[in-house]
């Protein structure tokens, strides 16, 4: 099918490339000529493993092209995916300005029936809003609105797109559902489950799924606090819980709190949607509070381990909100580094992908070229993001480089017994082997 994807940010680009890989003819559009120019010259503006290859392959096979001519793309294509940003407003609600602009542009250039699909995470009711815009200004042509939320994880977005757990389709007529099944035909034949429902349910599925996953993380992070207070081990507790098939083992990794482009934004948006309807979504409100407190708690963990941090140097390994991404949005390292700087610490830091983006956020951070340069002369080493290269550090070398053998591991990457045997004072999250934590209790 001929498809236009409007918005070539993270979601749009992965969606466009993935849909082309399914055999569709795709035009990815954006209003930013510099971005389209770069893409036409083979430059991918975001860091996502495998994205360059899939874009290159589909451009080469002439199923994928990039354009700033929205009007032409709208006229040419039967299906139009909206994948523009829905950034949070000051009150946490999603800003729909860009989605509405695109809907108006589609309405203006409609020259036949169009399937308009929202891929961006949009508040419940947005599908109906777009339908109204198309009805009011669509030159008498029929625009059918479908909700088809994405569940892409940064770092594994291509795999998530090509082999999703499910495809959610929210539509109100049979023809739209049939067209969506045609677009995703290869997934249908792979027997990936399709959840077909109405537009509102589909919009809510995205928020409910992300809200539930965020709840799991905040829950295990609070269990980790309990473990520290009681002398238990959060990894054993998580395993003991996760083996119950009703709970499942995933998303029970305790750490410094969740960040990224989705969980913080979507949880506060769904809380806001509930409030607009006169309801307080209490669990989600608590998840947001817990996440903020957990992030702040990490500052205390480092300070407790070092003592007074004034004038002390803290080496931070990992800046991005998770490995395999350059994304700094809501990264737990932001309150951590700012909190330590406020207390007078000097920060040295290294991240394999996120240094450029970090420079826009922090001041007075000394950026280093690798883990060893970062550790050199520091009073403590903090593992803040679990990039693979931090899982296999040459510990003997790190020990020699640090002023004192102190590691604070916020991602529970290492085995506490081993670290003790290697001569480190090792502090992690929610593990009773953490001698200092126990002493504090
Ligand atoms: C998430 C969802 O997984 C995806 O379906 C949605 O479309 C977008 O949001 P993403 O933000 O890329 O994807 O990352 P994810 O791997 O889900 O991790 C989010 C955050 O939770 C990270 O900060 C991560 O470190 C944290 N996390 C995750 C934990 O602290 N513990 C866990 O067990 C899992």
Coordinates of C-alpha atoms and ligand atoms in Angstrom, one line a residue:
X1 CA 0.0 0.0 0.0
X2 CA 1.1 3.6 -0.5
X3 CA 1.7 5.1 2.9
X4 CA 2.8 8.6 4.1
X5 CA 4.4 8.8 7.6
X6 CA 4.2 12.4 8.8
X7 CA 7.0 13.2 11.3
X8 CA 10.4 11.7 11.0
X9 CA 11.4 11.7 14.6
X10 CA 12.2 8.5 16.4
X11 CA 8.7 6.8 16.1
X12 CA 8.1 8.1 12.5
X13 CA 11.4 7.0 11.1
X14 CA 11.3 3.5 12.7
X15 CA 7.6 3.1 11.6
X16 CA 8.4 4.3 8.0
X17 CA 11.4 2.0 7.6
X18 CA 9.5 -0.9 9.2
X19 CA 6.4 -0.5 7.0
X20 CA 8.6 -0.3 3.9
X21 CA 10.3 -3.5 5.0
X22 CA 6.8 -5.1 5.1
X23 CA 6.6 -4.3 1.4
X24 CA 4.6 -1.1 1.5
X25 CA 5.7 2.0 -0.5
X26 CA 6.4 4.7 2.1
X27 CA 7.1 8.4 2.0
X28 CA 8.4 9.8 5.3
X29 CA 7.6 13.5 5.5
X30 CA 8.8 16.2 7.8
X31 CA 8.6 20.0 7.8
X32 CA 12.3 20.3 8.7
X33 CA 14.1 20.5 5.3
X34 CA 17.5 19.9 7.0
X35 CA 16.3 16.6 8.4
X36 CA 14.9 15.5 5.1
X37 CA 18.1 16.6 3.3
X38 CA 20.2 14.6 5.7
X39 CA 18.0 11.5 5.3
X40 CA 18.2 11.8 1.5
X41 CA 22.0 11.8 1.9
X42 CA 21.9 8.6 3.9
X43 CA 22.4 10.3 7.3
X44 CA 20.2 9.0 10.2
X45 CA 19.6 11.8 12.7
X46 CA 19.0 9.4 15.7
X47 CA 21.0 6.6 17.3
X48 CA 19.1 3.4 17.1
X49 CA 20.9 0.1 16.4
X50 CA 20.0 -1.4 13.0
X51 CA 17.9 1.6 11.8
X52 CA 20.6 2.7 9.3
X53 CA 20.6 -0.7 7.7
X54 CA 16.9 -1.0 7.3
X55 CA 16.6 2.5 6.0
X56 CA 19.4 1.9 3.5
X57 CA 17.9 -1.4 2.3
X58 CA 14.5 0.1 1.7
X59 CA 15.7 3.2 0.1
X60 CA 17.8 1.1 -2.2
X61 CA 14.9 -1.1 -3.1
X62 CA 12.8 2.1 -3.8
X63 CA 10.1 1.4 -1.2
X64 CA 11.2 4.3 1.1
X65 CA 11.7 7.9 0.3
X66 CA 11.9 11.2 2.2
X67 CA 10.1 14.4 1.3
X68 CA 9.1 17.8 2.7
X69 CA 6.1 17.9 0.3
X70 CA 3.3 16.9 2.7
X71 CA 0.6 17.9 0.3
X72 CA 1.9 15.6 -2.5
X73 CA 2.4 12.8 0.0
X74 CA -1.2 13.2 1.3
X75 CA -2.7 13.3 -2.2
X76 CA -0.6 10.3 -3.4
X77 CA -1.2 7.9 -0.4
X78 CA -4.2 6.0 0.8
X79 CA -2.9 5.6 4.3
X80 CA -1.3 8.4 6.4
X81 CA 0.4 7.8 9.7
X82 CA 0.7 10.7 12.1
X83 CA 3.9 10.3 14.0
X84 CA 4.6 13.9 15.2
X85 CA 5.6 14.7 18.8
X86 CA 3.1 15.1 21.7
X87 CA 5.4 16.9 24.2
X88 CA 4.2 17.4 27.7
X89 CA 2.9 20.9 28.6
X90 CA 3.8 22.4 32.0
X91 CA 0.9 20.7 33.7
X92 CA 1.9 17.2 32.4
X93 CA -0.9 17.1 29.7
X94 CA 0.1 16.1 26.2
X95 CA 0.4 19.1 23.8
X96 CA -1.6 18.2 20.7
X97 CA -0.7 21.2 18.7
X98 CA 1.4 19.3 16.1
X99 CA -1.2 16.5 15.7
X100 CA -3.9 19.0 15.1
X101 CA -1.8 20.9 12.6
X102 CA -1.1 17.7 10.7
X103 CA -4.9 16.8 10.8
X104 CA -5.7 20.2 9.3
X105 CA -3.1 19.8 6.6
X106 CA -4.5 16.3 5.7
X107 CA -8.0 17.7 5.5
X108 CA -6.8 20.5 3.2
X109 CA -5.2 18.2 0.7
X110 CA -7.6 15.2 0.8
X111 CA -8.4 14.1 -2.8
X112 CA -10.2 10.8 -2.0
X113 CA -10.9 8.5 1.0
X114 CA -8.0 8.5 3.4
X115 CA -7.0 6.2 6.3
X116 CA -5.5 8.4 9.0
X117 CA -3.6 6.5 11.6
X118 CA -2.3 7.9 14.9
X119 CA 1.0 6.4 15.9
X120 CA 2.0 9.1 18.3
X121 CA 0.8 8.5 21.9
X122 CA -2.3 10.7 22.1
X123 CA -4.8 11.4 24.9
X124 CA -7.9 9.4 24.8
X125 CA -10.4 11.2 22.5
X126 CA -7.8 12.5 20.0
X127 CA -9.0 10.1 17.4
X128 CA -12.4 11.6 17.5
X129 CA -10.9 15.1 17.5
X130 CA -9.0 14.3 14.3
X131 CA -12.2 12.8 12.8
X132 CA -14.0 16.1 13.4
X133 CA -11.2 18.1 11.8
X134 CA -11.3 15.9 8.7
X135 CA -15.1 16.0 8.6
X136 CA -15.2 19.8 8.9
X137 CA -12.5 20.7 6.4
X138 CA -12.0 17.6 4.3
X139 CA -13.5 18.7 0.9
X140 CA -16.3 16.2 1.3
X141 CA -13.8 13.3 1.1
X142 CA -14.0 10.6 3.8
X143 CA -11.3 10.4 6.4
X144 CA -11.3 7.3 8.6
X145 CA -9.3 7.6 11.8
X146 CA -7.5 4.6 13.3
X147 CA -5.4 4.3 16.5
X148 CA -2.4 2.1 16.2
X149 CA -0.1 2.8 19.1
X150 CA 3.6 1.9 19.1
X151 CA 5.3 -0.1 21.8
X152 CA 8.9 0.5 20.7
X153 CA 11.8 0.4 23.1
X154 CA 14.7 2.6 22.4
X155 CA 17.7 0.4 21.6
X156 CA 15.5 -2.5 20.2
X157 CA 12.9 -0.5 18.3
X158 CA 13.6 -2.3 15.0
X159 CA 13.1 -5.7 16.4
X160 CA 10.0 -4.4 18.4
X161 CA 8.5 -3.2 15.1
X162 CA 9.3 -6.2 13.0
X163 CA 8.4 -8.8 15.7
X164 CA 5.9 -7.1 18.1
X165 CA 4.1 -8.9 21.0
X166 CA 0.9 -7.6 19.4
X167 CA -0.6 -5.1 17.0
X168 CA -3.3 -2.9 18.4
X169 CA -5.8 -1.5 16.0
X170 CA -8.6 0.9 17.2
X171 CA -11.1 1.5 14.4
X172 CA -14.8 2.1 13.9
X173 CA -15.4 0.4 10.5
X174 CA -14.6 -2.8 8.8
X175 CA -12.8 -1.3 5.8
X176 CA -10.3 0.5 8.0
X177 CA -9.6 -2.8 9.9
X178 CA -9.1 -4.6 6.6
X179 CA -6.7 -1.9 5.3
X180 CA -4.7 -2.1 8.6
X181 CA -4.4 -5.8 8.2
X182 CA -3.1 -5.4 4.7
X183 CA -0.5 -2.9 5.9
X184 CA 0.7 -5.3 8.5
X185 CA 0.2 -8.4 6.4
X186 CA 3.6 -10.0 7.1
X187 CA 2.8 -9.9 10.9
X188 CA -0.6 -11.4 10.3
X189 CA 1.0 -14.4 8.6
X190 CA 3.6 -14.7 11.4
X191 CA 0.6 -15.2 13.7
X192 CA 1.4 -12.1 15.8
X193 CA -1.9 -11.4 17.8
X194 CA -4.0 -8.5 16.5
X195 CA -6.1 -6.7 19.1
X196 CA -8.9 -5.0 17.2
X197 CA -11.1 -2.7 19.2
X198 CA -12.6 0.8 19.2
X199 CA -10.4 3.9 18.9
X200 CA -10.8 4.9 22.6
X201 CA -9.8 1.5 23.9
X202 CA -6.7 1.4 21.6
X203 CA -5.6 4.9 22.8
X204 CA -6.0 3.7 26.4
X205 CA -4.1 0.5 25.9
X206 CA -0.9 2.4 25.2
X207 CA -1.3 4.5 28.4
X208 CA -2.4 1.5 30.5
X209 CA 0.5 -0.7 29.3
X210 CA 3.1 2.0 30.0
X211 CA 1.5 2.9 33.3
X212 CA 1.5 -0.7 34.4
X213 CA 5.2 -1.2 33.4
X214 CA 6.2 2.0 35.2
X215 CA 4.2 0.7 38.2
X216 CA 6.2 -2.6 38.1
X217 CA 9.5 -0.6 38.2
X218 CA 8.4 1.7 41.0
X219 CA 7.1 -1.2 42.9
X220 CA 10.4 -3.1 42.7
X221 CA 12.3 0.1 43.5
X222 CA 10.3 0.4 46.7
X223 CA 10.9 -3.3 47.5
X224 CA 14.6 -2.5 47.1
X225 CA 14.3 0.2 49.7
X226 CA 12.6 -2.4 52.0
X227 CA 15.5 -4.8 51.2
X228 CA 18.0 -2.2 52.3
X229 CA 16.1 -1.6 55.5
X230 CA 15.6 -5.3 56.3
X231 CA 18.8 -6.9 55.1
X232 CA 17.2 -8.7 52.1
X233 CA 18.3 -9.0 48.5
X234 CA 16.1 -7.4 45.9
X235 CA 17.4 -9.7 43.1
X236 CA 16.3 -12.8 45.1
X237 CA 13.0 -11.2 46.0
X238 CA 12.4 -10.2 42.3
X239 CA 13.2 -13.7 41.1
X240 CA 11.0 -15.2 43.8
X241 CA 8.2 -12.9 42.7
X242 CA 8.8 -13.1 38.9
X243 CA 8.7 -16.9 38.8
X244 CA 5.0 -16.7 39.6
X245 CA 3.6 -16.7 36.0
X246 CA 0.9 -14.2 37.0
X247 CA 3.6 -11.7 37.8
X248 CA 6.4 -12.6 35.3
X249 CA 10.1 -11.8 35.6
X250 CA 10.4 -8.7 33.3
X251 CA 10.6 -5.1 34.5
X252 CA 11.5 -6.1 38.0
X253 CA 15.1 -4.8 37.8
X254 CA 15.6 -2.3 40.7
X255 CA 17.7 0.7 39.8
X256 CA 17.8 4.5 40.0
X257 CA 14.3 5.1 38.7
X258 CA 12.8 5.1 35.2
X259 CA 13.5 7.8 32.6
X260 CA 13.2 8.1 28.8
X261 CA 10.8 9.6 26.4
X262 CA 7.7 7.5 27.3
X263 CA 7.2 6.3 30.9
X264 CA 7.6 9.7 32.6
X265 CA 5.6 11.5 29.9
X266 CA 2.8 8.9 29.5
X267 CA 2.3 8.3 33.2
X268 CA 1.9 12.0 33.9
X269 CA -0.4 12.4 30.8
X270 CA -2.7 9.6 32.0
X271 CA -2.8 11.1 35.5
X272 CA -3.8 14.4 33.8
X273 CA -6.4 12.7 31.6
X274 CA -8.0 11.1 34.7
X275 CA -8.1 14.5 36.5
X276 CA -9.8 16.1 33.5
X277 CA -12.6 13.5 34.0
X278 CA -12.8 14.3 37.7
X279 CA -10.9 11.1 38.8
X280 CA -7.6 10.7 40.6
X281 CA -5.6 7.8 39.1
X282 CA -4.1 7.1 42.5
X283 CA -1.7 4.3 41.6
X284 CA -0.2 6.3 38.8
X285 CA 0.1 9.4 40.9
X286 CA 2.0 7.3 43.5
X287 CA 4.2 5.8 40.8
X288 CA 5.3 9.3 39.7
X289 CA 6.0 10.3 43.3
X290 CA 8.0 7.2 44.0
X291 CA 10.0 7.6 40.9
X292 CA 11.0 11.1 41.8
X293 CA 11.9 10.1 45.3
X294 CA 14.0 7.1 44.1
X295 CA 16.0 9.3 41.7
X296 CA 16.7 11.7 44.6
X297 CA 17.6 8.8 46.9
X298 CA 20.5 7.9 44.6
X299 CA 22.2 11.2 45.5
X300 CA 21.9 10.2 49.2
X301 CA 23.4 6.8 48.4
X302 CA 26.5 8.4 46.9
X303 CA 26.8 11.0 49.6
X304 CA 26.5 8.3 52.3
X305 CA 29.2 6.2 50.7
X306 CA 31.7 9.0 50.3
X307 CA 30.9 11.1 53.3
X308 CA 31.1 14.9 52.7
X309 CA 31.3 15.2 48.9
X310 CA 32.5 18.8 48.9
X311 CA 35.7 19.0 46.7
X312 CA 35.5 15.2 46.1
X313 CA 35.6 13.8 42.6
X314 CA 32.8 11.4 41.5
X315 CA 33.3 9.3 38.3
X316 CA 30.0 8.6 36.6
X317 CA 29.8 5.7 34.1
X318 CA 26.7 6.0 32.0
X319 CA 24.6 9.1 31.4
X320 CA 21.7 8.0 29.1
X321 CA 18.5 6.8 30.7
X322 CA 19.3 3.2 29.6
X323 CA 22.0 1.5 27.4
X324 CA 22.1 1.5 23.6
X325 CA 20.7 5.0 23.3
X326 CA 21.9 8.6 23.2
X327 CA 18.7 9.7 24.9
X328 CA 19.0 11.8 28.0
X329 CA 15.3 12.6 28.5
X330 CA 14.4 12.3 32.1
X331 CA 17.5 10.3 32.7
X332 CA 18.1 9.5 36.4
X333 CA 21.6 10.8 36.0
X334 CA 20.2 14.4 35.7
X335 CA 19.0 14.7 39.3
X336 CA 22.0 12.6 40.4
X337 CA 24.7 14.8 38.8
X338 CA 22.9 18.1 39.6
X339 CA 22.4 16.9 43.2
X340 CA 26.0 16.0 43.7
X341 CA 27.2 19.2 42.1
X342 CA 25.0 21.2 44.4
X343 CA 26.7 19.5 47.3
X344 CA 30.1 20.5 45.9
X345 CA 31.2 17.4 44.1
X346 CA 33.4 17.5 41.0
X347 CA 31.9 15.2 38.3
X348 CA 33.9 13.3 35.7
X349 CA 31.6 11.3 33.3
X350 CA 31.6 8.9 30.4
X351 CA 28.9 7.4 28.2
X352 CA 29.4 5.5 25.0
X353 CA 26.5 7.4 23.2
X354 CA 25.0 10.2 25.2
X355 CA 27.9 12.7 25.8
X356 CA 26.8 15.2 23.1
X357 CA 23.2 15.3 24.5
X358 CA 24.5 15.6 28.1
X359 CA 26.5 18.7 27.2
X360 CA 23.2 20.5 26.6
X361 CA 22.1 19.6 30.1
X362 CA 25.0 19.8 32.5
X363 CA 27.6 22.5 33.2
X364 CA 31.1 21.8 34.6
X365 CA 31.1 18.1 33.9
X366 CA 34.5 16.7 32.8
X367 CA 33.8 14.3 30.0
X368 CA 36.2 11.4 29.5
X369 CA 36.9 9.0 26.6
X370 CA 36.4 5.7 28.5
X371 CA 35.7 4.2 31.9
X372 CA 39.3 4.2 33.0
X373 CA 40.0 7.8 32.1
X374 CA 36.8 8.6 34.1
X375 CA 38.0 6.7 37.2
X376 CA 41.4 8.2 37.1
X377 CA 41.9 10.1 40.4
X378 CA 38.3 9.9 41.5
X379 CA 37.1 9.3 45.0
X380 CA 34.3 7.0 43.9
X381 CA 33.0 5.3 40.8
X382 CA 29.2 5.3 40.1
X383 CA 27.7 2.9 37.6
X384 CA 24.6 4.8 36.5
X385 CA 23.7 3.1 33.2
X386 CA 24.3 -0.6 32.5
X387 CA 26.0 -0.4 29.1
X388 CA 27.7 -3.7 28.3
X389 CA 31.1 -2.3 28.4
X390 CA 30.6 -1.5 32.1
X391 CA 29.7 -5.1 32.9
X392 CA 33.3 -6.3 32.2
X393 CA 35.5 -3.6 33.6
X394 CA 39.1 -4.5 34.4
X395 CA 38.6 -4.2 38.1
X396 CA 42.3 -4.4 39.1
X397 CA 43.0 -1.4 36.8
X398 CA 40.0 0.5 38.1
X399 CA 41.2 0.0 41.7
X400 CA 44.6 1.4 40.9
X401 CA 43.1 4.4 39.2
X402 CA 40.6 5.4 41.9
X403 CA 41.8 7.3 45.0
X404 CA 40.0 4.7 47.1
X405 CA 38.4 1.4 46.0
X406 CA 34.7 2.6 46.2
X407 CA 32.1 1.6 43.7
X408 CA 28.4 2.6 43.9
X409 CA 26.5 0.5 41.4
X410 CA 23.0 1.8 40.8
X411 CA 22.3 -0.9 38.3
X412 CA 23.3 -4.0 40.3
X413 CA 25.7 -5.1 37.5
X414 CA 28.3 -6.8 39.7
X415 CA 28.2 -9.6 42.3
X416 CA 28.7 -8.1 45.8
X417 CA 30.7 -11.1 47.0
X418 CA 33.1 -10.8 44.1
X419 CA 33.6 -7.1 44.5
X420 CA 34.3 -7.6 48.2
X421 CA 36.9 -10.3 47.3
X422 CA 38.4 -7.9 44.8
X423 CA 39.0 -5.4 47.6
X424 CA 36.2 -2.9 46.8
X425 CA 33.8 -1.2 49.1
X426 CA 30.8 -1.9 46.9
X427 CA 27.4 -0.4 47.3
X428 CA 24.4 -1.4 45.1
X429 CA 20.7 -1.1 45.2
X430 CA 18.6 -3.3 47.6
X431 CA 21.1 -6.0 48.3
X432 CA 22.0 -7.0 51.8
X433 CA 25.6 -7.9 51.0
X434 CA 25.9 -4.2 50.9
X435 CA 27.8 -4.0 54.2
X436 CA 27.6 -0.2 54.6
X437 CA 23.9 -0.1 54.0
X438 CA 23.4 -2.7 56.7
X439 CA 25.6 -0.8 59.1
X440 CA 23.5 2.4 58.5
X441 CA 20.4 0.5 59.5
Ligands
LIG1 C1 9.3 2.2 26.9 C2 8.4 1.0 26.7 O1 9.1 -0.2 27.0 C3 7.9 0.9 25.3 O2 7.0 -0.1 25.1 C4 7.2 2.3 25.0 O3 6.7 2.3 23.7 C5 8.2 3.4 25.2 O4 8.6 3.4 26.6 P1 11.9 2.8 26.5 O5 11.5 4.1 27.2 O6 12.7 2.8 25.3 O7 10.5 2.0 26.2 O8 12.7 1.9 27.6 P2 12.5 0.7 28.5 O9 13.5 -0.4 28.2 O10 11.1 0.2 28.7 O11 13.0 1.3 29.9 C6 12.4 2.5 30.5 C7 13.1 2.9 31.8 O12 12.7 2.0 32.8 C8 14.6 3.0 31.7 O13 15.0 4.1 32.5 C9 15.0 1.7 32.4 O14 16.3 1.8 33.0 C10 13.9 1.5 33.4 N1 13.7 0.1 33.9 C11 13.2 -0.8 33.0 C12 14.1 -0.2 35.2 O15 14.5 0.6 36.0 N2 13.8 -1.5 35.5 C13 13.3 -2.5 34.7 O16 13.1 -3.6 35.2 C14 13.0 -2.1 33.4

